[in-house]
Tab-separated table of N, CA, C and O in Angstrom:
chain	number	residue	atom	x	y	z
S	4	UNK	N	13.868	-39.222	-145.667
S	4	UNK	CA	13.271	-38.194	-146.518
S	4	UNK	C	14.302	-37.097	-146.722
S	4	UNK	O	14.874	-36.592	-145.774
S	5	UNK	N	14.505	-36.730	-147.967
S	5	UNK	CA	15.462	-35.676	-148.277
S	5	UNK	C	14.841	-34.312	-147.992
S	5	UNK	O	13.634	-34.139	-148.091
S	6	UNK	N	15.710	-33.361	-147.669
S	6	UNK	CA	15.279	-31.990	-147.422
S	6	UNK	C	15.387	-31.169	-148.702
S	6	UNK	O	16.341	-31.328	-149.475
S	7	UNK	N	14.423	-30.281	-148.903
S	7	UNK	CA	14.500	-29.350	-150.022
S	7	UNK	C	15.693	-28.439	-149.802
S	7	UNK	O	15.891	-27.911	-148.701
S	8	UNK	N	16.484	-28.249	-150.863
S	8	UNK	CA	17.711	-27.470	-150.728
S	8	UNK	C	17.688	-26.131	-151.461
S	8	UNK	O	18.507	-25.265	-151.178
S	9	UNK	N	16.752	-25.966	-152.419
S	9	UNK	CA	16.702	-24.697	-153.143
S	9	UNK	C	15.374	-24.570	-153.881
S	9	UNK	O	14.670	-25.559	-154.091
S	10	UNK	N	15.080	-23.349	-154.299
S	10	UNK	CA	13.883	-23.120	-155.112
S	10	UNK	C	14.019	-23.826	-156.456
S	10	UNK	O	13.045	-24.346	-156.993
S	11	UNK	N	15.232	-23.850	-156.999
S	11	UNK	CA	15.463	-24.527	-158.276
S	11	UNK	C	15.156	-26.013	-158.138
S	11	UNK	O	14.547	-26.617	-159.029
S	12	UNK	N	15.575	-26.600	-157.024
S	12	UNK	CA	15.297	-28.014	-156.788
S	12	UNK	C	13.791	-28.244	-156.662
S	12	UNK	O	13.267	-29.229	-157.189
S	13	UNK	N	13.085	-27.340	-155.998
S	13	UNK	CA	11.631	-27.461	-155.883
S	13	UNK	C	10.989	-27.494	-157.262
S	13	UNK	O	10.170	-28.362	-157.555
S	14	UNK	N	11.373	-26.550	-158.108
S	14	UNK	CA	10.801	-26.480	-159.463
S	14	UNK	C	11.101	-27.760	-160.237
S	14	UNK	O	10.222	-28.310	-160.911
S	15	UNK	N	12.334	-28.228	-160.146
S	15	UNK	CA	12.729	-29.434	-160.879
S	15	UNK	C	11.933	-30.648	-160.390
S	15	UNK	O	11.391	-31.412	-161.194
S	16	UNK	N	11.839	-30.833	-159.069
S	16	UNK	CA	11.130	-31.985	-158.518
S	16	UNK	C	9.634	-31.921	-158.810
S	16	UNK	O	8.994	-32.933	-159.061
S	17	UNK	N	9.084	-30.721	-158.771
S	17	UNK	CA	7.655	-30.557	-159.043
S	17	UNK	C	7.332	-30.921	-160.490
S	17	UNK	O	6.273	-31.471	-160.773
S	18	UNK	N	8.263	-30.636	-161.383
S	18	UNK	CA	7.995	-30.797	-162.810
S	18	UNK	C	8.470	-32.115	-163.396
S	18	UNK	O	8.239	-32.371	-164.575
S	19	UNK	N	9.136	-32.947	-162.616
S	19	UNK	CA	9.656	-34.218	-163.127
S	19	UNK	C	9.213	-35.358	-162.238
S	19	UNK	O	9.552	-35.394	-161.052
S	20	UNK	N	8.474	-36.286	-162.802
S	20	UNK	CA	8.096	-37.485	-162.063
S	20	UNK	C	7.039	-37.219	-161.005
S	20	UNK	O	6.326	-36.212	-161.038
S	21	UNK	N	6.954	-38.149	-160.048
S	21	UNK	CA	5.955	-38.066	-158.981
S	21	UNK	C	6.649	-37.695	-157.668
S	21	UNK	O	7.517	-38.422	-157.195
S	22	UNK	N	6.250	-36.566	-157.112
S	22	UNK	CA	6.879	-36.056	-155.891
S	22	UNK	C	5.815	-35.661	-154.887
S	22	UNK	O	4.815	-35.041	-155.252
S	23	UNK	N	6.055	-36.028	-153.638
S	23	UNK	CA	5.212	-35.561	-152.538
S	23	UNK	C	6.067	-34.670	-151.653
S	23	UNK	O	7.101	-35.092	-151.143
S	24	UNK	N	5.625	-33.430	-151.512
S	24	UNK	CA	6.297	-32.478	-150.640
S	24	UNK	C	5.595	-32.476	-149.289
S	24	UNK	O	4.381	-32.311	-149.218
S	25	UNK	N	6.375	-32.683	-148.228
S	25	UNK	CA	5.827	-32.614	-146.879
S	25	UNK	C	6.301	-31.309	-146.248
S	25	UNK	O	7.503	-31.069	-146.115
S	26	UNK	N	5.356	-30.467	-145.895
S	26	UNK	CA	5.657	-29.175	-145.287
S	26	UNK	C	5.619	-29.332	-143.778
S	26	UNK	O	4.648	-29.848	-143.223
S	27	UNK	N	6.688	-28.874	-143.121
S	27	UNK	CA	6.859	-29.123	-141.696
S	27	UNK	C	7.725	-28.018	-141.112
S	27	UNK	O	8.175	-27.127	-141.827
S	28	UNK	N	7.962	-28.093	-139.816
S	28	UNK	CA	8.878	-27.174	-139.144
S	28	UNK	C	9.386	-27.833	-137.864
S	28	UNK	O	8.686	-28.665	-137.277
S	29	UNK	N	10.567	-27.454	-137.464
S	29	UNK	CA	11.182	-28.044	-136.277
S	29	UNK	C	10.404	-27.818	-134.998
S	29	UNK	O	10.457	-28.622	-134.074
S	30	UNK	N	9.653	-26.743	-134.937
S	30	UNK	CA	8.929	-26.392	-133.713
S	30	UNK	C	7.514	-26.981	-133.664
S	30	UNK	O	6.785	-26.781	-132.700
S	31	UNK	N	7.121	-27.727	-134.699
S	31	UNK	CA	5.739	-28.208	-134.838
S	31	UNK	C	5.551	-29.568	-134.154
S	31	UNK	O	6.078	-30.572	-134.634
S	32	UNK	N	4.799	-29.639	-133.048
S	32	UNK	CA	4.624	-30.924	-132.350
S	32	UNK	C	3.871	-31.966	-133.182
S	32	UNK	O	4.175	-33.159	-133.093
S	33	UNK	N	2.909	-31.547	-134.008
S	33	UNK	CA	2.178	-32.506	-134.841
S	33	UNK	C	3.080	-33.083	-135.937
S	33	UNK	O	2.888	-34.213	-136.373
S	34	UNK	N	4.062	-32.297	-136.371
S	34	UNK	CA	5.032	-32.789	-137.356
S	34	UNK	C	5.939	-33.840	-136.720
S	34	UNK	O	6.246	-34.859	-137.331
S	35	UNK	N	6.357	-33.596	-135.487
S	35	UNK	CA	7.207	-34.566	-134.765
S	35	UNK	C	6.428	-35.858	-134.509
S	35	UNK	O	6.995	-36.943	-134.532
S	36	UNK	N	5.128	-35.744	-134.294
S	36	UNK	CA	4.275	-36.905	-134.015
S	36	UNK	C	4.306	-37.917	-135.163
S	36	UNK	O	4.323	-39.124	-134.922
S	37	UNK	N	4.318	-37.432	-136.410
S	37	UNK	CA	4.275	-38.355	-137.555
S	37	UNK	C	5.662	-38.786	-138.026
S	37	UNK	O	5.776	-39.716	-138.822
S	38	UNK	N	6.723	-38.135	-137.536
S	38	UNK	CA	8.074	-38.455	-137.996
S	38	UNK	C	8.427	-39.942	-137.926
S	38	UNK	O	9.006	-40.472	-138.867
S	39	UNK	N	8.088	-40.649	-136.832
S	39	UNK	CA	8.484	-42.065	-136.751
S	39	UNK	C	7.893	-42.957	-137.848
S	39	UNK	O	8.489	-43.973	-138.193
S	40	UNK	N	6.750	-42.593	-138.409
S	40	UNK	CA	6.114	-43.447	-139.430
S	40	UNK	C	6.485	-43.056	-140.858
S	40	UNK	O	6.188	-43.795	-141.792
S	41	UNK	N	7.137	-41.933	-141.041
S	41	UNK	CA	7.441	-41.463	-142.394
S	41	UNK	C	8.340	-42.412	-143.187
S	41	UNK	O	8.072	-42.652	-144.375
S	42	UNK	N	9.397	-43.001	-142.601
S	42	UNK	CA	10.205	-43.947	-143.385
S	42	UNK	C	9.393	-45.133	-143.901
S	42	UNK	O	9.585	-45.581	-145.040
S	43	UNK	N	8.478	-45.627	-143.101
S	43	UNK	CA	7.635	-46.742	-143.524
S	43	UNK	C	6.709	-46.312	-144.667
S	43	UNK	O	6.532	-47.037	-145.641
S	44	UNK	N	6.131	-45.128	-144.554
S	44	UNK	CA	5.259	-44.616	-145.617
S	44	UNK	C	6.059	-44.460	-146.911
S	44	UNK	O	5.608	-44.857	-147.979
S	45	UNK	N	7.260	-43.911	-146.796
S	45	UNK	CA	8.115	-43.762	-147.985
S	45	UNK	C	8.392	-45.101	-148.649
S	45	UNK	O	8.321	-45.219	-149.876
S	46	UNK	N	8.696	-46.117	-147.861
S	46	UNK	CA	9.020	-47.427	-148.445
S	46	UNK	C	7.789	-48.106	-149.032
S	46	UNK	O	7.903	-48.905	-149.962
S	47	UNK	N	6.596	-47.779	-148.521
S	47	UNK	CA	5.363	-48.367	-149.044
S	47	UNK	C	4.917	-47.746	-150.371
S	47	UNK	O	4.079	-48.312	-151.070
S	48	UNK	N	5.466	-46.581	-150.697
S	48	UNK	CA	5.082	-45.876	-151.925
S	48	UNK	C	6.336	-45.467	-152.710
S	48	UNK	O	6.627	-44.275	-152.865
S	49	UNK	N	7.079	-46.458	-153.221
S	49	UNK	CA	8.356	-46.166	-153.887
S	49	UNK	C	8.221	-45.408	-155.206
S	49	UNK	O	9.206	-44.869	-155.717
S	50	UNK	N	7.012	-45.333	-155.741
S	50	UNK	CA	6.826	-44.606	-156.998
S	50	UNK	C	6.904	-43.088	-156.795
S	50	UNK	O	6.993	-42.331	-157.767
S	51	UNK	N	6.867	-42.643	-155.546
S	51	UNK	CA	6.960	-41.218	-155.228
S	51	UNK	C	8.317	-40.869	-154.632
S	51	UNK	O	8.885	-41.657	-153.877
S	52	UNK	N	8.797	-39.678	-154.951
S	52	UNK	CA	9.937	-39.092	-154.261
S	52	UNK	C	9.350	-38.219	-153.157
S	52	UNK	O	8.479	-37.385	-153.422
S	53	UNK	N	9.807	-38.414	-151.936
S	53	UNK	CA	9.319	-37.644	-150.798
S	53	UNK	C	10.355	-36.588	-150.428
S	53	UNK	O	11.526	-36.904	-150.242
S	54	UNK	N	9.891	-35.344	-150.299
S	54	UNK	CA	10.784	-34.231	-150.000
S	54	UNK	C	10.215	-33.431	-148.823
S	54	UNK	O	9.060	-33.008	-148.843
S	55	UNK	N	11.052	-33.229	-147.817
S	55	UNK	CA	10.682	-32.419	-146.653
S	55	UNK	C	10.946	-30.950	-146.973
S	55	UNK	O	12.028	-30.594	-147.431
S	56	UNK	N	9.946	-30.115	-146.748
S	56	UNK	CA	10.081	-28.674	-146.965
S	56	UNK	C	9.915	-27.987	-145.618
S	56	UNK	O	8.843	-28.059	-145.010
S	57	UNK	N	10.979	-27.340	-145.144
S	57	UNK	CA	10.895	-26.600	-143.886
S	57	UNK	C	10.130	-25.314	-144.136
S	57	UNK	O	10.544	-24.459	-144.917
S	58	UNK	N	8.987	-25.201	-143.484
S	58	UNK	CA	8.088	-24.070	-143.686
S	58	UNK	C	8.792	-22.740	-143.424
S	58	UNK	O	8.563	-21.753	-144.128
S	59	UNK	N	9.662	-22.700	-142.430
S	59	UNK	CA	10.335	-21.448	-142.083
S	59	UNK	C	11.388	-21.058	-143.121
S	59	UNK	O	11.617	-19.878	-143.362
S	60	UNK	N	12.030	-22.045	-143.734
S	60	UNK	CA	13.052	-21.764	-144.747
S	60	UNK	C	12.447	-21.441	-146.105
S	60	UNK	O	13.064	-20.758	-146.920
S	61	UNK	N	11.229	-21.955	-146.369
S	61	UNK	CA	10.609	-21.796	-147.688
S	61	UNK	C	9.203	-21.227	-147.561
S	61	UNK	O	8.253	-21.747	-148.128
S	62	UNK	N	9.090	-20.146	-146.837
S	62	UNK	CA	7.785	-19.513	-146.618
S	62	UNK	C	7.183	-19.055	-147.950
S	62	UNK	O	5.960	-19.080	-148.125
S	63	UNK	N	8.019	-18.674	-148.921
S	63	UNK	CA	7.509	-18.248	-150.235
S	63	UNK	C	6.812	-19.396	-150.951
S	63	UNK	O	5.775	-19.195	-151.586
S	64	UNK	N	7.381	-20.604	-150.864
S	64	UNK	CA	6.747	-21.774	-151.474
S	64	UNK	C	5.409	-22.041	-150.794
S	64	UNK	O	4.408	-22.323	-151.458
S	65	UNK	N	5.400	-21.933	-149.470
S	65	UNK	CA	4.156	-22.159	-148.724
S	65	UNK	C	3.077	-21.164	-149.150
S	65	UNK	O	1.927	-21.548	-149.357
S	66	UNK	N	3.451	-19.908	-149.283
S	66	UNK	CA	2.475	-18.896	-149.703
S	66	UNK	C	2.007	-19.155	-151.133
S	66	UNK	O	0.809	-19.068	-151.424
S	67	UNK	N	2.926	-19.509	-152.005
S	67	UNK	CA	2.591	-19.792	-153.407
S	67	UNK	C	1.591	-20.944	-153.510
S	67	UNK	O	0.687	-20.916	-154.341
S	68	UNK	N	1.735	-21.947	-152.630
S	68	UNK	CA	0.881	-23.135	-152.686
S	68	UNK	C	-0.275	-23.091	-151.684
S	68	UNK	O	-0.987	-24.077	-151.519
S	69	UNK	N	-0.450	-21.963	-150.997
S	69	UNK	CA	-1.515	-21.811	-150.003
S	69	UNK	C	-1.419	-22.853	-148.886
S	69	UNK	O	-2.419	-23.448	-148.487
S	70	UNK	N	-0.208	-23.066	-148.391
S	70	UNK	CA	0.005	-23.960	-147.255
S	70	UNK	C	0.110	-23.080	-146.016
S	70	UNK	O	1.100	-22.403	-145.810
S	71	UNK	N	-0.953	-23.114	-145.192
S	71	UNK	CA	-0.960	-22.288	-143.991
S	71	UNK	C	-0.949	-23.123	-142.721
S	71	UNK	O	-0.766	-22.596	-141.639
S	72	UNK	N	-1.165	-24.412	-142.847
S	72	UNK	CA	-1.109	-25.306	-141.701
S	72	UNK	C	-0.109	-26.410	-141.962
S	72	UNK	O	0.121	-26.802	-143.100
S	73	UNK	N	0.531	-26.877	-140.889
S	73	UNK	CA	1.480	-27.980	-141.027
S	73	UNK	C	1.213	-28.998	-139.937
S	73	UNK	O	0.672	-28.633	-138.890
S	74	UNK	N	1.538	-30.255	-140.163
S	74	UNK	CA	2.155	-30.807	-141.360
S	74	UNK	C	1.152	-30.888	-142.503
S	74	UNK	O	-0.036	-31.105	-142.288
S	75	UNK	N	1.643	-30.679	-143.708
S	75	UNK	CA	0.809	-30.762	-144.900
S	75	UNK	C	1.578	-31.458	-146.008
S	75	UNK	O	2.803	-31.430	-146.033
S	76	UNK	N	0.824	-32.076	-146.916
S	76	UNK	CA	1.407	-32.825	-148.013
S	76	UNK	C	0.773	-32.364	-149.325
S	76	UNK	O	-0.443	-32.234	-149.402
S	77	UNK	N	1.622	-32.135	-150.343
S	77	UNK	CA	1.126	-31.825	-151.685
S	77	UNK	C	1.873	-32.718	-152.667
S	77	UNK	O	3.102	-32.796	-152.635
S	78	UNK	N	1.114	-33.395	-153.528
S	78	UNK	CA	1.692	-34.314	-154.503
S	78	UNK	C	1.612	-33.722	-155.900
S	78	UNK	O	0.586	-33.136	-156.273
S	79	UNK	N	2.697	-33.891	-156.660
S	79	UNK	CA	2.762	-33.442	-158.051
S	79	UNK	C	3.241	-34.585	-158.933
S	79	UNK	O	4.003	-35.444	-158.494
S	80	UNK	N	2.784	-34.560	-160.173
S	80	UNK	CA	3.326	-35.452	-161.193
S	80	UNK	C	3.551	-34.634	-162.446
S	80	UNK	O	2.608	-34.080	-163.022
S	81	UNK	N	4.812	-34.529	-162.837
S	81	UNK	CA	5.199	-33.798	-164.051
S	81	UNK	C	4.574	-32.402	-164.105
S	81	UNK	O	4.036	-31.979	-165.128
S	82	UNK	N	4.632	-31.688	-162.988
S	82	UNK	CA	4.164	-30.308	-162.934
S	82	UNK	C	2.697	-30.126	-162.614
S	82	UNK	O	2.245	-29.013	-162.369
S	83	UNK	N	1.937	-31.206	-162.600
S	83	UNK	CA	0.499	-31.129	-162.325
S	83	UNK	C	0.239	-31.568	-160.881
S	83	UNK	O	0.728	-32.597	-160.444
S	84	UNK	N	-0.532	-30.766	-160.164
S	84	UNK	CA	-0.866	-31.152	-158.796
S	84	UNK	C	-1.842	-32.326	-158.816
S	84	UNK	O	-2.902	-32.261	-159.429
S	85	UNK	N	-1.446	-33.391	-158.121
S	85	UNK	CA	-2.299	-34.588	-158.042
S	85	UNK	C	-3.277	-34.497	-156.878
S	85	UNK	O	-4.369	-35.070	-156.928
S	86	UNK	N	-2.863	-33.834	-155.819
S	86	UNK	CA	-3.720	-33.727	-154.647
S	86	UNK	C	-2.976	-33.102	-153.494
S	86	UNK	O	-1.758	-32.949	-153.517
S	87	UNK	N	-3.756	-32.739	-152.463
S	87	UNK	CA	-3.155	-32.125	-151.284
S	87	UNK	C	-3.873	-32.571	-150.037
S	87	UNK	O	-5.077	-32.799	-150.038
S	88	UNK	N	-3.100	-32.710	-149.001
S	88	UNK	CA	-3.602	-33.049	-147.672
S	88	UNK	C	-3.082	-31.924	-146.794
S	88	UNK	O	-2.021	-32.023	-146.202
S	89	UNK	N	-3.812	-30.818	-146.794
S	89	UNK	CA	-3.359	-29.580	-146.178
S	89	UNK	C	-4.345	-29.160	-145.104
S	89	UNK	O	-5.511	-28.916	-145.397
S	90	UNK	N	-3.863	-29.137	-143.884
S	90	UNK	CA	-4.662	-28.629	-142.772
S	90	UNK	C	-3.743	-28.418	-141.589
S	90	UNK	O	-2.585	-28.824	-141.609
S	91	UNK	N	-4.268	-27.809	-140.552
S	91	UNK	CA	-3.469	-27.599	-139.351
S	91	UNK	C	-3.624	-28.751	-138.368
S	91	UNK	O	-3.017	-28.752	-137.305
S	92	UNK	N	-4.407	-29.753	-138.727
S	92	UNK	CA	-4.702	-30.852	-137.811
S	92	UNK	C	-3.592	-31.894	-137.789
S	92	UNK	O	-2.895	-32.103	-138.785
S	93	UNK	N	-3.467	-32.571	-136.648
S	93	UNK	CA	-2.553	-33.701	-136.529
S	93	UNK	C	-3.020	-34.800	-137.480
S	93	UNK	O	-4.205	-35.037	-137.625
S	94	UNK	N	-2.069	-35.456	-138.131
S	94	UNK	CA	-2.391	-36.493	-139.099
S	94	UNK	C	-1.881	-37.842	-138.616
S	94	UNK	O	-0.838	-37.918	-137.996
S	95	UNK	N	-2.624	-38.902	-138.938
S	95	UNK	CA	-2.208	-40.245	-138.564
S	95	UNK	C	-1.554	-40.923	-139.766
S	95	UNK	O	-1.728	-40.483	-140.912
S	96	UNK	N	-0.851	-42.001	-139.502
S	96	UNK	CA	-0.240	-42.795	-140.570
S	96	UNK	C	-1.312	-43.242	-141.558
S	96	UNK	O	-1.124	-43.162	-142.775
S	97	UNK	N	-2.444	-43.700	-141.050
S	97	UNK	CA	-3.528	-44.178	-141.908
S	97	UNK	C	-4.073	-43.064	-142.794
S	97	UNK	O	-4.358	-43.278	-143.974
S	98	UNK	N	-4.231	-41.874	-142.245
S	98	UNK	CA	-4.745	-40.750	-143.040
S	98	UNK	C	-3.771	-40.388	-144.165
S	98	UNK	O	-4.190	-40.121	-145.295
S	99	UNK	N	-2.481	-40.392	-143.847
S	99	UNK	CA	-1.473	-40.071	-144.860
S	99	UNK	C	-1.466	-41.141	-145.949
S	99	UNK	O	-1.443	-40.834	-147.146
S	100	UNK	N	-1.513	-42.413	-145.546
S	100	UNK	CA	-1.537	-43.507	-146.527
S	100	UNK	C	-2.785	-43.443	-147.395
S	100	UNK	O	-2.706	-43.649	-148.614
S	101	UNK	N	-3.924	-43.150	-146.815
S	101	UNK	CA	-5.159	-43.033	-147.593
S	101	UNK	C	-5.082	-41.884	-148.584
S	101	UNK	O	-5.590	-41.992	-149.706
S	102	UNK	N	-4.486	-40.798	-148.168
S	102	UNK	CA	-4.279	-39.667	-149.082
S	102	UNK	C	-3.448	-40.114	-150.291
S	102	UNK	O	-3.816	-39.870	-151.439
S	103	UNK	N	-2.338	-40.800	-150.022
S	103	UNK	CA	-1.446	-41.225	-151.118
S	103	UNK	C	-2.135	-42.251	-152.004
S	103	UNK	O	-2.049	-42.174	-153.233
S	104	UNK	N	-2.845	-43.192	-151.411
S	104	UNK	CA	-3.567	-44.200	-152.208
S	104	UNK	C	-4.592	-43.543	-153.123
S	104	UNK	O	-4.830	-43.992	-154.235
S	105	UNK	N	-5.202	-42.454	-152.674
S	105	UNK	CA	-6.185	-41.750	-153.468
S	105	UNK	C	-5.599	-40.986	-154.651
S	105	UNK	O	-6.332	-40.526	-155.517
S	106	UNK	N	-4.269	-40.855	-154.702
S	106	UNK	CA	-3.620	-40.142	-155.797
S	106	UNK	C	-3.495	-40.978	-157.057
S	106	UNK	O	-3.297	-40.438	-158.135
S	107	UNK	N	-3.598	-42.286	-156.928
S	107	UNK	CA	-3.302	-43.177	-158.066
S	107	UNK	C	-4.450	-43.262	-159.034
S	107	UNK	O	-5.576	-43.092	-158.755
């Protein structure tokens, strides 16, 4: 999963194609819990670009999108929000996959 590198990149990715932003932080134990399954999830949904957003580096994006709990996922297609899986709860591989399947 690629890391978000700038606000300009966020705007571009949000407005072009299908992108899922995963909001996380290095200190978040629930984020570390799902890390091992993320490559598999990415390969199962090749129609999406997956981007890791470090909550501490991009707090403005989090506030703009009302992301107050991590790990959280927000999907966009061509600038339109398709859906969000946003909460402070630990997430399982199955829950993340079901969220993505529900976007189609």
